[in-house]
Amino acid sequence: MRRIVISKLGSPEVLKVIEQEKLMPLDDEVIIRVNKAGINFADLMMRLGIYGKTTKIPFTPGYEVSGVISEVGKSVNGFDVGQRVAAFTGVGGYSEEVKVPANQVVSIGDDISFETAAAMPVTYITAYHMLVELGNIRDGDTVLIHHAAGGVGTAAVQIANAFGASRIFGVASSGKKKFVEGLGMRFIDRDHEDFVKVVKDETNGAGVHHALDPVGGQHLKKSFKALRSGGKLYAFGGSSFVRGPKIFKPTTLWRLLRTPKFSPLGMIGKNKAIFGVHMGTIKDLDLMRREIEILVEMLNKKEIIPIIDKVFHFEDVANAHQYIHDRKNRGKVLLDFS
Ligand SMILES: NC(=O)c1ccc[n+]([C@@H]2O[C@H](COP(=O)([O-])OP(=O)(O)OC[C@H]3O[C@@H](n4cnc5c(N)ncnc54)[C@H](OP(=O)(O)O)[C@@H]3O)[C@@H](O)[C@H]2O)c1
């Protein structure tokens, strides 16, 4: 069995394939023979050493996988060898075989492909948690999505539509206009347009009900401005701290220091809310389980359809990371371990 390991931080070339010993499940765990593993932007940030409390090296990245159960721990109920599943792995997903607590695993129907199942866990639960659980999105609401063509972005537009959003603004790089429009969003060019102006101009000066901001830093101020009275801003990332595929800490630090501080009085005065969101640190596992079960149900009913851009062979993982650094992805990027 092989897995990908990061033994030193840096550019995508630090991702190396190594052999690993056969895994044995603890009583409450299952072993999954991985078919596909999802790549998330957070994996790139971890590789650069700028992801919050970064995991100690050496480590194997990978938040999510799909595959088939190959072994079941003694106290596990409801899962059998041979069952097709998707799972949250936290770290460790970039591997031919993973061991995961059974409560982080969900069964998938035979008509759901391994690609679809691996593309779903992180992006959809993040979008669902923000818009539905925290945001209580309703019929007629308006939504602003940054990185609209990416993993979370393409999930968020589907969730927003499923819950009745009337207008969705999608901000992305210039070359992605057609793709973003194809998903039913009003495209805003991140490099050449002022998204606050576009949103205000096209909502009679009001602004949006929900703004999803994974960019962070000073950008949050602008997203806050784009909200209408009663609007909600979700701060859930720091992509502006990533300056290309190499470690460049001075800029990162500078951008981090420039993250705005919002005054509660200002929020009261403007009737606007800000949520900080990090799915990786949510302690309420029952809530997470409920959310993922709803999403699997929506998937089965084809109310959500993950958009997969590209599947790289796992030995080509450095190019897969570089592809995302180059902002080329339209939807989700996966690794193939089949
Ligand atoms: N808090 C949470 O629990 C949570 C969970 C999942 C994801 N996230 C965050 O949500 C964001 C999206 O995650 P994702 O996994 O779905 O990734 P993604 O959106 O597929 O990421 C790639 C896209 O991000 C945009 N981008 C912006 N700044 C970039 C930079 N410095 N380098 C490369 N690309 C950049 C590019 O699109 P454009 O140039 O077209 O914008 C690129 O195509 C990330 O910031 C991630 O950390 C947070």
PDB file of C-alpha atoms in Angstrom, residues 116 120 124-125 128 154-155 157-160 162-163 292 294-307:
ATOM      1  CA  THR A 116     -19.015  12.186  -6.978  1.00  0.00           C
ATOM      2  CA  MET A 120     -18.776  16.026  -1.851  1.00  0.00           C
ATOM      3  CA  TYR A 124     -20.999  20.667   0.392  1.00  0.00           C
ATOM      4  CA  ILE A 125     -21.043  20.444   4.166  1.00  0.00           C
ATOM      5  CA  TYR A 128     -24.672  23.851   3.650  1.00  0.00           C
ATOM      6  CA  THR A 154     -19.855  25.338  -7.094  1.00  0.00           C
ATOM      7  CA  ALA A 155     -21.360  23.551  -4.082  1.00  0.00           C
ATOM      8  CA  VAL A 157     -24.491  27.867  -5.783  1.00  0.00           C
ATOM      9  CA  GLN A 158     -26.315  24.522  -5.864  1.00  0.00           C
ATOM     10  CA  ILE A 159     -27.267  24.730  -2.177  1.00  0.00           C
ATOM     11  CA  ALA A 160     -28.409  28.346  -2.572  1.00  0.00           C
ATOM     12  CA  ALA A 162     -32.011  24.365  -3.806  1.00  0.00           C
ATOM     13  CA  PHE A 163     -33.125  26.642  -0.956  1.00  0.00           C
ATOM     14  CA  ILE A 292     -23.961  15.042   5.757  1.00  0.00           C
ATOM     15  CA  ILE A 294     -29.187  15.504   4.436  1.00  0.00           C
ATOM     16  CA  LEU A 295     -26.599  16.117   1.723  1.00  0.00           C
ATOM     17  CA  VAL A 296     -26.399  12.425   0.776  1.00  0.00           C
ATOM     18  CA  GLU A 297     -30.189  12.465   0.530  1.00  0.00           C
ATOM     19  CA  MET A 298     -30.037  15.557  -1.728  1.00  0.00           C
ATOM     20  CA  LEU A 299     -27.376  13.806  -3.791  1.00  0.00           C
ATOM     21  CA  ASN A 300     -29.542  10.716  -4.178  1.00  0.00           C
ATOM     22  CA  LYS A 301     -32.417  12.938  -5.343  1.00  0.00           C
ATOM     23  CA  LYS A 302     -30.030  14.735  -7.746  1.00  0.00           C
ATOM     24  CA  GLU A 303     -30.765  18.064  -6.025  1.00  0.00           C
ATOM     25  CA  ILE A 304     -27.013  18.540  -5.844  1.00  0.00           C
ATOM     26  CA  ILE A 305     -24.542  17.297  -8.447  1.00  0.00           C
ATOM     27  CA  PRO A 306     -20.857  17.766  -7.602  1.00  0.00           C
ATOM     28  CA  ILE A 307     -18.888  19.267 -10.469  1.00  0.00           C
TER      29      ILE A 307
END
